[in-house]
Amino acid sequence: ATSGIKDNINFMLQHLPIRQYFKEIIYSVHITHGKPHPEIYEKAALELGLPPQQCIAFEDAVTGITSAKTAGLKVIALTTTHTAGELAAADKIITDFTSITYHQLQQLIQE
């Protein structure tokens, strides 16, 4: 789930070999209400066929954290654009994607 536009999403997927890791990509044209409304994350969980409690959102903004938490997801915040203090509502805060392991993701879902 991303608030990004299709051109930016396509550009990223063309330049990073990650498309195979995504079952669905929900973006701005799929929703009526933008973040901090929970619609984008509710729709993503629905498309995946999972309860929101079994989903994790990676966010770098307060509005995104609010959106994901309101939808019932666990949230991992990245301190790329905001400080850890500003992102304190997240369930876990990391500096980059190498700061989290698969085991830690599993633990977060079980909490």
XYZ file of C-alpha atoms in Angstrom:
111
model
C 0.000 0.000 0.000
C 1.429 3.331 -1.037
C 0.108 6.828 -1.542
C 2.383 7.094 -4.558
C 1.272 7.601 -8.123
C 1.472 4.864 -10.729
C 4.362 6.419 -12.680
C 6.531 6.568 -9.558
C 5.590 3.037 -8.528
C 6.370 1.686 -11.999
C 9.702 3.535 -12.059
C 10.693 1.971 -8.747
C 9.613 -1.526 -9.807
C 11.539 -1.191 -13.078
C 14.742 -0.269 -11.257
C 14.569 -2.485 -8.182
C 14.159 -6.264 -8.497
C 11.363 -6.522 -5.915
C 8.091 -6.938 -7.856
C 7.976 -10.674 -7.174
C 7.634 -9.977 -3.436
C 4.300 -8.193 -3.795
C 1.044 -10.080 -4.298
C -0.896 -6.820 -4.687
C -0.001 -3.139 -4.919
C -2.655 -0.729 -3.702
C -2.033 2.908 -4.573
C -3.738 6.268 -4.868
C -6.226 5.367 -7.628
C -7.595 2.483 -5.554
C -8.803 4.675 -2.706
C -11.148 7.554 -2.054
C -9.600 8.832 1.177
C -5.893 9.536 1.608
C -3.821 8.991 4.716
C -4.310 9.399 7.654
C -7.627 7.715 6.787
C -7.174 3.911 7.134
C -8.766 3.044 3.780
C -5.551 2.178 1.918
C -4.455 -0.299 4.576
C -7.934 -1.755 5.010
C -8.060 -2.347 1.267
C -4.575 -3.874 1.204
C -5.417 -6.358 3.969
C -8.662 -7.243 2.208
C -6.870 -7.827 -1.108
C -4.356 -10.070 0.646
C -7.149 -11.978 2.341
C -5.619 -11.362 5.755
C -6.943 -9.834 8.934
C -5.240 -6.472 9.514
C -3.668 -7.831 12.718
C -1.558 -10.145 10.545
C -0.219 -7.299 8.408
C 2.737 -5.000 8.964
C 3.063 -1.531 7.484
C 6.422 0.130 6.997
C 5.995 3.872 7.349
C 8.157 6.969 7.469
C 5.481 9.551 8.274
C 3.121 10.262 11.135
C 0.046 10.278 8.874
C 1.001 6.848 7.539
C 1.439 5.471 11.042
C -1.967 6.831 11.999
C -3.513 5.303 8.878
C -2.028 1.850 9.462
C -2.677 1.756 13.208
C -6.305 2.856 12.734
C -6.735 0.018 10.216
C -5.432 -2.443 12.822
C -1.980 -3.128 11.383
C 1.298 -3.319 13.236
C 3.645 -0.530 12.165
C 7.385 -0.366 11.760
C 8.589 3.185 11.329
C 11.728 4.167 9.450
C 13.599 7.240 10.613
C 14.305 8.433 7.077
C 12.268 11.652 7.179
C 11.288 12.033 10.839
C 12.935 11.453 14.198
C 12.201 8.442 16.368
C 10.372 10.734 18.764
C 8.053 11.951 16.012
C 7.346 8.344 14.993
C 6.819 7.072 18.550
C 3.278 5.794 17.828
C 4.763 2.961 15.752
C 5.170 -0.525 17.215
C 8.853 -0.585 16.296
C 11.260 2.040 14.992
C 14.239 1.249 12.755
C 16.837 3.256 10.871
C 16.742 1.143 7.696
C 15.476 -2.186 6.387
C 18.639 -4.012 7.452
C 17.704 -3.232 11.072
C 14.918 -5.842 11.198
C 14.909 -9.612 10.833
C 12.245 -12.005 9.651
C 12.083 -13.427 13.174
C 11.393 -9.950 14.581
C 8.593 -9.498 12.036
C 7.032 -12.767 13.144
C 7.279 -11.712 16.791
C 5.614 -8.397 16.046
C 2.628 -10.160 14.457
C 2.273 -12.436 17.473
C 2.230 -9.581 20.001
